[in-house]
CSV table of C-alpha atoms in Angstrom, one decimal:
chain,number,residue,atom,x,y,z
A,10,MET,CA,-14.6,-61.8,-65.7
A,11,ASP,CA,-12.2,-58.9,-65.8
A,12,PHE,CA,-13.5,-57.1,-62.8
A,13,ASP,CA,-11.2,-54.1,-63.1
A,14,THR,CA,-12.4,-53.4,-66.6
A,15,LEU,CA,-16.0,-53.5,-65.4
A,16,PHE,CA,-15.1,-51.1,-62.6
A,17,GLN,CA,-13.2,-48.8,-64.9
A,18,ASP,CA,-16.0,-48.7,-67.5
A,19,GLN,CA,-18.5,-47.5,-64.9
A,20,ILE,CA,-16.0,-44.9,-63.6
A,21,ASP,CA,-15.4,-43.6,-67.1
A,22,ALA,CA,-19.1,-43.3,-67.7
A,23,LEU,CA,-19.4,-41.3,-64.4
A,24,LYS,CA,-16.6,-39.0,-65.6
A,25,ASN,CA,-18.3,-38.5,-69.0
A,26,GLU,CA,-21.5,-37.4,-67.2
A,27,GLY,CA,-19.5,-34.9,-65.2
A,28,ASN,CA,-20.5,-36.6,-61.9
A,29,TYR,CA,-17.1,-38.1,-61.0
A,30,ARG,CA,-16.1,-37.0,-57.5
A,31,ILE,CA,-12.6,-35.5,-57.0
A,32,PHE,CA,-11.5,-35.1,-53.4
A,33,ALA,CA,-9.2,-32.2,-52.5
A,34,ASP,CA,-6.1,-33.2,-50.5
A,35,LEU,CA,-6.5,-30.7,-47.6
A,36,GLU,CA,-4.6,-30.3,-44.4
A,37,ARG,CA,-6.2,-28.4,-41.5
A,38,ARG,CA,-4.1,-26.3,-39.3
A,39,CYS,CA,-5.3,-25.9,-35.7
A,40,GLY,CA,-6.2,-22.3,-35.0
A,41,GLU,CA,-6.1,-21.1,-38.6
A,42,PHE,CA,-9.5,-22.4,-39.9
A,43,PRO,CA,-11.0,-21.7,-42.5
A,44,ARG,CA,-7.5,-21.5,-43.9
A,45,VAL,CA,-6.1,-24.9,-44.9
A,46,THR,CA,-3.2,-26.3,-46.9
A,47,ASN,CA,-4.1,-27.8,-50.3
A,48,HIS,CA,-1.7,-30.5,-51.4
A,49,GLY,CA,-2.6,-30.2,-55.0
A,50,PRO,CA,-0.8,-31.4,-58.1
A,51,GLU,CA,1.1,-28.1,-58.4
A,52,GLY,CA,2.3,-28.2,-54.9
A,53,ARG,CA,1.2,-26.8,-51.5
A,54,ARG,CA,-0.8,-23.7,-51.2
A,55,ASP,CA,-3.2,-22.0,-48.8
A,56,VAL,CA,-6.9,-22.0,-49.6
A,57,THR,CA,-10.0,-20.9,-47.8
A,58,VAL,CA,-12.7,-23.5,-47.1
A,59,TRP,CA,-16.3,-22.3,-47.9
A,60,CYS,CA,-18.2,-25.6,-47.8
A,61,SER,CA,-17.4,-27.1,-44.4
A,62,ASN,CA,-20.0,-28.5,-42.1
A,63,ASP,CA,-17.9,-27.4,-39.1
A,64,TYR,CA,-20.4,-24.6,-39.1
A,65,LEU,CA,-19.2,-22.7,-36.0
A,66,GLY,CA,-15.5,-23.6,-36.1
A,67,MET,CA,-15.8,-25.5,-32.9
A,68,SER,CA,-13.2,-28.0,-34.0
A,69,GLN,CA,-10.7,-25.2,-33.4
A,70,HIS,CA,-12.1,-24.0,-30.1
A,71,PRO,CA,-9.2,-24.1,-27.5
A,72,ASP,CA,-11.4,-25.7,-24.8
A,73,VAL,CA,-12.5,-28.4,-27.2
A,74,VAL,CA,-9.0,-29.1,-28.4
A,75,ALA,CA,-7.7,-29.2,-24.9
A,76,ALA,CA,-10.4,-31.7,-23.8
A,77,MET,CA,-9.4,-34.0,-26.6
A,78,VAL,CA,-5.7,-33.7,-25.9
A,79,ASP,CA,-6.0,-34.0,-22.1
A,80,THR,CA,-8.3,-37.0,-22.3
A,81,THR,CA,-6.0,-38.7,-24.9
A,82,ARG,CA,-3.1,-38.3,-22.4
A,83,ALA,CA,-5.3,-39.7,-19.6
A,84,CYS,CA,-7.1,-42.5,-21.4
A,85,GLY,CA,-5.1,-43.3,-24.6
A,86,THR,CA,-6.3,-43.1,-28.2
A,87,GLY,CA,-9.0,-45.9,-28.5
A,88,ALA,CA,-12.1,-47.1,-26.8
A,89,GLY,CA,-10.9,-50.7,-26.7
A,90,GLY,CA,-13.7,-52.2,-28.9
A,91,THR,CA,-17.4,-52.3,-28.9
A,92,ARG,CA,-19.3,-51.0,-25.9
A,93,ASN,CA,-21.0,-54.3,-25.6
A,94,ILE,CA,-17.7,-56.1,-24.8
A,95,SER,CA,-15.0,-53.7,-23.7
A,96,GLY,CA,-15.5,-50.2,-24.9
A,97,THR,CA,-18.0,-48.4,-22.6
A,98,ALA,CA,-16.1,-45.5,-21.0
A,99,HIS,CA,-17.2,-43.1,-18.4
A,100,HIS,CA,-16.9,-40.3,-21.1
A,101,HIS,CA,-19.6,-42.1,-23.2
A,102,ILE,CA,-22.0,-42.0,-20.3
A,103,ALA,CA,-21.2,-38.4,-19.5
A,104,LEU,CA,-21.7,-37.4,-23.1
A,105,GLU,CA,-25.0,-39.2,-23.4
A,106,ALA,CA,-26.2,-37.4,-20.3
A,107,GLU,CA,-25.2,-34.1,-21.9
A,108,LEU,CA,-27.1,-34.9,-25.0
A,109,ALA,CA,-30.2,-36.0,-23.2
A,110,ASP,CA,-30.2,-32.7,-21.3
A,111,LEU,CA,-29.6,-30.7,-24.6
A,112,HIS,CA,-32.8,-32.1,-26.1
A,113,GLY,CA,-34.9,-32.4,-22.9
A,114,LYS,CA,-35.0,-36.2,-23.1
A,115,ASP,CA,-34.6,-39.0,-20.6
A,116,ASP,CA,-31.7,-40.7,-22.4
A,117,ALA,CA,-29.4,-40.7,-25.4
A,118,LEU,CA,-27.4,-43.3,-27.3
A,119,LEU,CA,-24.1,-42.7,-29.1
A,120,PHE,CA,-23.1,-44.0,-32.5
A,121,SER,CA,-20.0,-43.8,-34.7
A,122,SER,CA,-21.6,-41.2,-37.0
A,123,GLY,CA,-24.8,-39.5,-37.8
A,124,TYR,CA,-25.2,-41.8,-40.8
A,125,VAL,CA,-25.0,-44.8,-38.6
A,126,SER,CA,-27.4,-43.4,-36.0
A,127,ASN,CA,-30.1,-42.9,-38.7
A,128,TRP,CA,-29.4,-46.3,-40.3
A,129,ALA,CA,-29.3,-48.2,-37.1
A,130,ALA,CA,-32.3,-46.5,-35.3
A,131,LEU,CA,-34.7,-46.5,-38.3
A,132,GLY,CA,-33.6,-49.9,-39.3
A,133,THR,CA,-34.2,-51.3,-35.9
A,134,LEU,CA,-37.6,-49.5,-35.3
A,135,GLY,CA,-38.9,-50.6,-38.7
A,136,ALA,CA,-37.8,-54.2,-38.3
A,137,ARG,CA,-38.9,-54.8,-34.7
A,138,ILE,CA,-42.2,-52.9,-34.4
A,139,PRO,CA,-44.7,-55.4,-35.8
A,140,ASN,CA,-46.5,-54.3,-39.0
A,141,ALA,CA,-44.9,-50.9,-38.9
A,142,VAL,CA,-45.0,-48.4,-41.8
A,143,ILE,CA,-42.5,-45.6,-42.1
A,144,LEU,CA,-43.6,-42.4,-43.7
A,145,SER,CA,-40.5,-40.6,-45.1
A,146,ASP,CA,-40.2,-37.1,-46.4
A,147,ALA,CA,-39.3,-37.1,-50.1
A,148,LEU,CA,-36.0,-35.3,-49.5
A,149,ASN,CA,-34.7,-37.3,-46.5
A,150,HIS,CA,-31.0,-38.0,-46.3
A,151,ALA,CA,-29.5,-41.2,-47.8
A,152,SER,CA,-28.8,-42.5,-44.2
A,153,MET,CA,-32.5,-42.4,-43.4
A,154,ILE,CA,-33.5,-44.0,-46.7
A,155,GLU,CA,-30.9,-46.8,-46.1
A,156,GLY,CA,-32.2,-47.4,-42.6
A,157,ILE,CA,-35.8,-47.7,-43.8
A,158,ARG,CA,-34.7,-50.0,-46.6
A,159,HIS,CA,-32.7,-52.1,-44.3
A,160,SER,CA,-35.7,-52.5,-41.9
A,161,ARG,CA,-37.8,-54.0,-44.7
A,162,ALA,CA,-40.8,-52.2,-43.2
A,163,ASP,CA,-43.3,-50.8,-45.6
A,164,LYS,CA,-42.4,-47.3,-46.7
A,165,VAL,CA,-44.6,-44.4,-47.8
A,166,ILE,CA,-43.0,-41.3,-49.2
A,167,TRP,CA,-44.8,-38.0,-48.6
A,168,LYS,CA,-44.3,-34.7,-50.5
A,169,HIS,CA,-41.4,-32.7,-49.2
A,170,ASN,CA,-42.5,-30.5,-46.2
A,171,ASP,CA,-46.2,-31.0,-47.0
A,172,PRO,CA,-48.2,-31.7,-43.9
A,173,ARG,CA,-51.4,-32.1,-45.9
A,174,ASP,CA,-49.9,-34.9,-48.0
A,175,LEU,CA,-48.6,-36.5,-44.9
A,176,ASP,CA,-52.1,-36.3,-43.4
A,177,ARG,CA,-53.6,-38.1,-46.3
A,178,LYS,CA,-51.0,-40.8,-46.4
A,179,LEU,CA,-51.2,-41.4,-42.6
A,180,ALA,CA,-55.0,-41.8,-42.9
A,181,ALA,CA,-54.5,-44.4,-45.6
A,182,CYS,CA,-52.3,-46.4,-43.3
A,183,GLY,CA,-55.2,-47.2,-40.9
A,184,ASP,CA,-54.4,-48.6,-37.5
A,185,ARG,CA,-50.9,-49.8,-38.3
A,186,PRO,CA,-48.0,-48.6,-36.1
A,187,LYS,CA,-46.7,-45.5,-38.0
A,188,ILE,CA,-43.3,-43.7,-37.8
A,189,VAL,CA,-43.0,-40.2,-39.4
A,190,ALA,CA,-39.3,-39.6,-40.4
A,191,PHE,CA,-38.2,-36.1,-41.4
A,192,GLU,CA,-35.5,-33.5,-41.0
A,193,SER,CA,-35.4,-30.0,-39.6
A,194,VAL,CA,-32.8,-28.3,-41.9
A,195,TYR,CA,-32.4,-29.9,-45.3
A,196,SER,CA,-28.8,-29.5,-46.2
A,197,MET,CA,-28.9,-29.2,-50.0
A,198,ASP,CA,-31.6,-26.5,-50.4
A,199,GLY,CA,-31.3,-25.1,-46.9
A,200,ASP,CA,-35.0,-25.1,-46.3
A,201,ILE,CA,-36.6,-25.7,-42.8
A,202,ALA,CA,-39.5,-28.1,-42.2
A,203,PRO,CA,-42.8,-26.8,-40.8
A,204,LEU,CA,-42.2,-28.8,-37.6
A,205,ALA,CA,-45.4,-27.7,-35.7
A,206,GLU,CA,-47.7,-28.7,-38.5
A,207,ILE,CA,-46.0,-32.0,-39.1
A,208,ILE,CA,-46.1,-32.9,-35.4
A,209,GLU,CA,-49.8,-32.0,-35.2
A,210,VAL,CA,-50.6,-34.3,-38.1
A,211,ALA,CA,-48.5,-37.1,-36.6
A,212,GLU,CA,-50.2,-36.7,-33.2
A,213,ARG,CA,-53.6,-36.7,-34.8
A,214,HIS,CA,-52.8,-40.2,-36.3
A,215,GLY,CA,-51.0,-41.6,-33.2
A,216,ALA,CA,-47.7,-41.8,-35.1
A,217,MET,CA,-44.2,-41.8,-33.7
A,218,THR,CA,-42.1,-38.8,-34.8
A,219,TYR,CA,-38.4,-39.2,-35.8
A,220,LEU,CA,-36.6,-35.9,-36.4
A,221,ASP,CA,-33.1,-35.6,-37.9
A,222,GLU,CA,-31.5,-32.4,-36.6
A,223,VAL,CA,-28.0,-33.0,-37.8
A,224,HIS,CA,-27.7,-29.7,-39.7
A,225,ALA,CA,-29.4,-27.8,-36.8
A,226,VAL,CA,-27.9,-28.9,-33.5
A,227,GLY,CA,-25.6,-26.3,-32.2
A,228,MET,CA,-27.0,-23.8,-34.7
A,229,TYR,CA,-30.5,-23.0,-33.5
A,230,GLY,CA,-32.3,-22.5,-30.2
A,231,PRO,CA,-31.1,-20.7,-27.1
A,232,ARG,CA,-28.8,-23.6,-26.2
A,233,GLY,CA,-28.1,-25.0,-29.6
A,234,GLY,CA,-30.7,-27.8,-29.3
A,235,GLY,CA,-31.9,-27.3,-32.9
A,236,VAL,CA,-34.9,-26.0,-34.7
A,237,ALA,CA,-37.2,-28.0,-32.4
A,238,GLU,CA,-35.7,-26.2,-29.4
A,239,ARG,CA,-36.1,-22.8,-31.1
A,240,GLU,CA,-39.7,-23.5,-31.7
A,241,GLY,CA,-40.5,-25.1,-28.3
A,242,LEU,CA,-41.4,-28.4,-29.7
A,243,MET,CA,-38.8,-30.9,-28.4
A,244,ASP,CA,-41.1,-32.4,-25.8
A,245,ARG,CA,-43.6,-33.3,-28.6
A,246,ILE,CA,-41.0,-35.3,-30.7
A,247,ASP,CA,-40.4,-38.9,-29.8
A,248,ILE,CA,-36.9,-39.3,-31.2
A,249,ILE,CA,-34.4,-36.5,-32.0
A,250,GLU,CA,-31.3,-37.6,-33.9
A,251,GLY,CA,-28.2,-35.5,-34.3
A,252,THR,CA,-24.5,-35.5,-35.1
A,253,LEU,CA,-21.3,-34.5,-33.3
A,254,GLY,CA,-19.5,-33.9,-36.5
A,255,LYS,CA,-20.9,-30.7,-37.8
A,256,ALA,CA,-21.6,-27.6,-35.6
A,257,PHE,CA,-20.1,-29.4,-32.5
A,258,GLY,CA,-16.9,-29.9,-34.5
A,259,CYS,CA,-16.1,-33.4,-33.4
A,260,PHE,CA,-17.2,-36.9,-34.6
A,261,GLY,CA,-20.1,-39.3,-34.0
A,262,GLY,CA,-23.9,-39.4,-34.0
A,263,TYR,CA,-26.7,-40.0,-31.5
A,264,ILE,CA,-30.3,-40.4,-30.8
A,265,THR,CA,-32.3,-39.1,-27.8
A,266,GLY,CA,-35.6,-40.2,-26.4
A,267,THR,CA,-37.1,-42.1,-23.6
A,268,LYS,CA,-35.0,-44.6,-21.6
A,269,ALA,CA,-37.1,-47.5,-23.0
A,270,LEU,CA,-36.5,-46.3,-26.5
A,271,CYS,CA,-32.8,-45.9,-26.2
A,272,ASP,CA,-32.4,-49.2,-24.4
A,273,PHE,CA,-34.5,-50.8,-27.1
A,274,ILE,CA,-32.1,-49.5,-29.9
A,275,ARG,CA,-29.1,-50.4,-27.7
A,276,SER,CA,-30.3,-53.9,-27.2
A,277,PHE,CA,-31.4,-54.8,-30.8
A,278,SER,CA,-29.4,-52.6,-33.2
A,279,SER,CA,-26.5,-54.4,-34.9
A,280,GLY,CA,-25.3,-50.9,-35.9
A,281,PHE,CA,-24.7,-50.3,-32.2
A,282,ILE,CA,-23.8,-53.7,-30.8
A,283,PHE,CA,-21.1,-54.7,-33.3
A,284,THR,CA,-19.3,-51.5,-33.9
A,285,THR,CA,-16.3,-50.0,-32.1
A,286,ALA,CA,-17.1,-47.2,-29.7
A,287,LEU,CA,-16.0,-43.6,-30.0
A,288,PRO,CA,-12.6,-43.0,-28.4
A,289,PRO,CA,-13.0,-41.4,-25.0
A,290,ALA,CA,-11.1,-38.3,-26.1
A,291,VAL,CA,-13.7,-37.7,-28.9
A,292,ALA,CA,-16.5,-38.1,-26.4
A,293,ALA,CA,-14.8,-35.6,-24.0
A,294,ALA,CA,-14.2,-33.0,-26.7
A,295,ALA,CA,-17.8,-33.3,-27.9
A,296,ARG,CA,-19.2,-32.9,-24.4
A,297,THR,CA,-17.1,-29.8,-24.0
A,298,SER,CA,-18.3,-28.4,-27.3
A,299,ILE,CA,-22.0,-29.0,-26.4
A,300,ALA,CA,-21.6,-27.6,-22.9
A,301,HIS,CA,-20.0,-24.5,-24.3
A,302,LEU,CA,-22.7,-23.9,-27.0
A,303,LYS,CA,-25.4,-24.4,-24.4
A,304,GLN,CA,-24.3,-21.2,-22.7
A,305,SER,CA,-22.6,-19.2,-25.5
A,306,ARG,CA,-24.5,-17.5,-28.3
A,307,THR,CA,-21.3,-15.7,-29.6
A,308,GLU,CA,-20.5,-18.3,-32.3
A,309,ARG,CA,-24.1,-18.5,-33.5
A,310,GLU,CA,-24.6,-14.7,-33.7
A,311,ALA,CA,-21.3,-14.2,-35.5
A,312,GLN,CA,-22.2,-17.0,-38.0
A,313,LYS,CA,-25.6,-15.4,-38.7
A,314,ARG,CA,-24.0,-12.0,-39.4
A,315,GLN,CA,-21.6,-13.6,-42.0
A,316,VAL,CA,-24.5,-15.5,-43.6
A,317,GLU,CA,-26.4,-12.2,-44.0
A,318,LYS,CA,-23.4,-10.4,-45.4
A,319,LEU,CA,-22.7,-13.0,-48.0
A,320,ARG,CA,-26.4,-13.2,-49.0
A,321,GLY,CA,-26.6,-9.4,-49.3
A,322,LYS,CA,-23.5,-9.1,-51.5
A,323,LEU,CA,-24.7,-11.9,-53.8
A,324,ASP,CA,-28.0,-10.2,-54.1
A,325,ALA,CA,-26.4,-6.8,-54.9
A,326,LEU,CA,-24.5,-8.4,-57.8
A,327,GLY,CA,-27.4,-10.4,-59.1
A,328,ILE,CA,-25.8,-13.8,-58.4
A,329,PRO,CA,-28.8,-16.1,-57.7
A,330,HIS,CA,-29.0,-18.3,-54.7
A,331,LEU,CA,-31.8,-20.4,-53.3
A,332,PRO,CA,-33.8,-18.2,-50.8
A,333,ASN,CA,-34.1,-20.0,-47.5
A,334,PRO,CA,-34.2,-19.2,-43.7
A,335,SER,CA,-31.1,-21.3,-42.8
A,336,HIS,CA,-27.3,-20.9,-42.7
A,337,ILE,CA,-26.8,-22.7,-46.1
A,338,ILE,CA,-26.4,-20.7,-49.3
A,339,PRO,CA,-26.8,-22.8,-52.5
A,340,VAL,CA,-25.7,-21.0,-55.6
A,341,MET,CA,-27.4,-22.9,-58.4
A,342,ILE,CA,-25.4,-23.9,-61.6
A,343,GLY,CA,-27.6,-26.5,-63.2
A,344,ASP,CA,-24.9,-28.4,-65.1
A,345,PRO,CA,-22.4,-30.9,-63.6
A,346,VAL,CA,-19.6,-30.0,-66.0
A,347,LYS,CA,-19.9,-26.2,-65.3
A,348,CYS,CA,-20.2,-26.9,-61.6
A,349,ARG,CA,-16.9,-28.8,-61.6
A,350,MET,CA,-15.3,-26.2,-63.8
A,351,ILE,CA,-16.2,-23.3,-61.5
A,352,SER,CA,-15.1,-25.2,-58.5
A,353,ASP,CA,-11.7,-25.8,-60.1
A,354,VAL,CA,-11.3,-22.2,-61.2
A,355,LEU,CA,-12.1,-21.0,-57.7
A,356,MET,CA,-9.6,-23.3,-56.2
A,357,ASN,CA,-6.8,-22.9,-58.7
A,358,ASP,CA,-7.1,-19.1,-59.5
A,359,TRP,CA,-8.6,-17.7,-56.3
A,360,GLY,CA,-7.6,-20.0,-53.5
A,361,ILE,CA,-11.3,-20.8,-52.6
A,362,TYR,CA,-12.4,-24.3,-51.9
A,363,VAL,CA,-16.1,-25.2,-52.5
A,364,GLN,CA,-17.0,-28.7,-53.5
A,365,PRO,CA,-19.4,-29.1,-56.5
A,366,ILE,CA,-22.7,-30.8,-55.5
A,367,ASN,CA,-23.8,-33.1,-58.3
A,368,TYR,CA,-26.0,-36.1,-58.8
A,369,PRO,CA,-26.9,-38.3,-57.0
A,370,THR,CA,-26.6,-36.0,-54.0
A,371,VAL,CA,-29.0,-33.6,-55.8
A,372,PRO,CA,-31.2,-34.3,-58.8
A,373,LYS,CA,-29.8,-33.9,-62.3
A,374,GLY,CA,-30.2,-30.4,-63.5
A,375,THR,CA,-29.9,-28.9,-60.0
A,376,GLU,CA,-26.2,-29.0,-59.6
A,377,ARG,CA,-24.9,-26.3,-57.3
A,378,LEU,CA,-22.1,-24.8,-55.2
A,379,ARG,CA,-23.1,-24.9,-51.5
A,380,PHE,CA,-21.6,-22.2,-49.3
A,381,THR,CA,-21.6,-22.3,-45.5
A,382,PRO,CA,-20.2,-19.0,-44.1
A,383,GLY,CA,-19.0,-19.3,-40.5
A,384,PRO,CA,-17.9,-17.1,-37.7
A,385,LEU,CA,-14.3,-17.6,-38.6
A,386,HIS,CA,-14.8,-16.2,-42.1
A,387,SER,CA,-13.7,-12.5,-42.1
A,388,ASP,CA,-15.3,-9.7,-44.0
A,389,ALA,CA,-12.3,-9.8,-46.3
A,390,ASP,CA,-12.9,-13.5,-47.0
A,391,ILE,CA,-16.5,-12.7,-48.0
A,392,ASP,CA,-15.3,-9.8,-50.3
A,393,HIS,CA,-12.8,-12.1,-52.0
A,394,LEU,CA,-15.3,-14.8,-52.6
A,395,VAL,CA,-17.9,-12.4,-54.0
A,396,ALA,CA,-15.3,-10.9,-56.3
A,397,ALA,CA,-14.4,-14.3,-57.6
A,398,LEU,CA,-18.0,-15.4,-58.2
A,399,ASN,CA,-18.8,-12.1,-59.9
A,400,GLY,CA,-15.9,-12.5,-62.3
A,401,LEU,CA,-16.9,-16.0,-63.2
A,402,TRP,CA,-20.5,-15.1,-63.5
A,403,SER,CA,-19.7,-12.4,-66.0
A,404,GLN,CA,-17.2,-14.3,-68.0
A,405,CYS,CA,-19.4,-17.4,-68.4
A,406,ALA,CA,-22.8,-15.7,-68.6
A,407,LEU,CA,-23.9,-18.1,-66.0
A,408,SER,CA,-27.0,-16.1,-65.2
A,409,ARG,CA,-28.6,-17.7,-68.3
A,410,GLN,CA,-27.8,-21.2,-67.1
A,411,VAL,CA,-29.2,-21.2,-63.6
A,412,ALA,CA,-32.3,-23.1,-62.9
């Protein structure tokens, strides 16, 4: 078989659909974010990033940078292998204690990414709890879906953010061990789950609750513990999962819960046992970022102001975006080719980088540009973005195309 031809045929089909992914060649410059260098086909140029999940710019914070640099000088660049054999470092232990404190839990466990923490934790729980059934919100992230699939446990999908549908489906599961898996902030639409109602339903049926807070940690709550902290619900959730790679500006993922739970995942999850540990310098930087955001609201408040400004200016010009209570602003396009075209024009003509969000990340017909204003975006940056979008909207008559 000519495998390369098979591969190329499928890639060409993806391109014809408008869903082929093109990655911008960007170079961050410490202290200048959201300005970056784009190494494009026409040479180097400065662009402003509008779609980063480094929501608070903490990857640029001098204390976080210093922690990583100083720890690299002290410990070197790598962890030495898996924690099981040679890679457990004091910085891992300190970071896990910081995370447990953030979420009001007994313990925490680090992973190499938020994707892996979901895949490993849900995969292990579903596989090793006898006769378990996992009830998954219809819009859960791919990492949660993959973890559930890998577990081979029975899966039940409940309607997105619908506690009544969850109630009906939990009741139909009878006395089996039940795990309810859901997110707080859904990153594509920016909506926030009704946590209290979901938890009440789960408690009524004796189900374990598994909450993904990756797009909320650092962002919500008085100490950045997420939506569950903001709403005073952390103690009623069995497992809180998060990431170090978004608002905390570093790298890695984690779960928090009881000591028995974390030890159970540590002991049985192949996604933990057989993977290289985070470098100590990454752990030190993440711990510094978390500790800072526990006591500083400056970054969160500045970020909220910029989100409100951008929303207000889009509304004033009639540029439609999904209404939601979060920090994510999806501008709906509804066509993959147009979405790619607008992204290219913004980059090439305006020096604005926003990645098109197409299928399979979102359903076909709901293609969008996803903007994430941060505290390091200036008012001038917002004005420049709005002027660019307004010009494109007028030229292309996109208001007739939005869903």
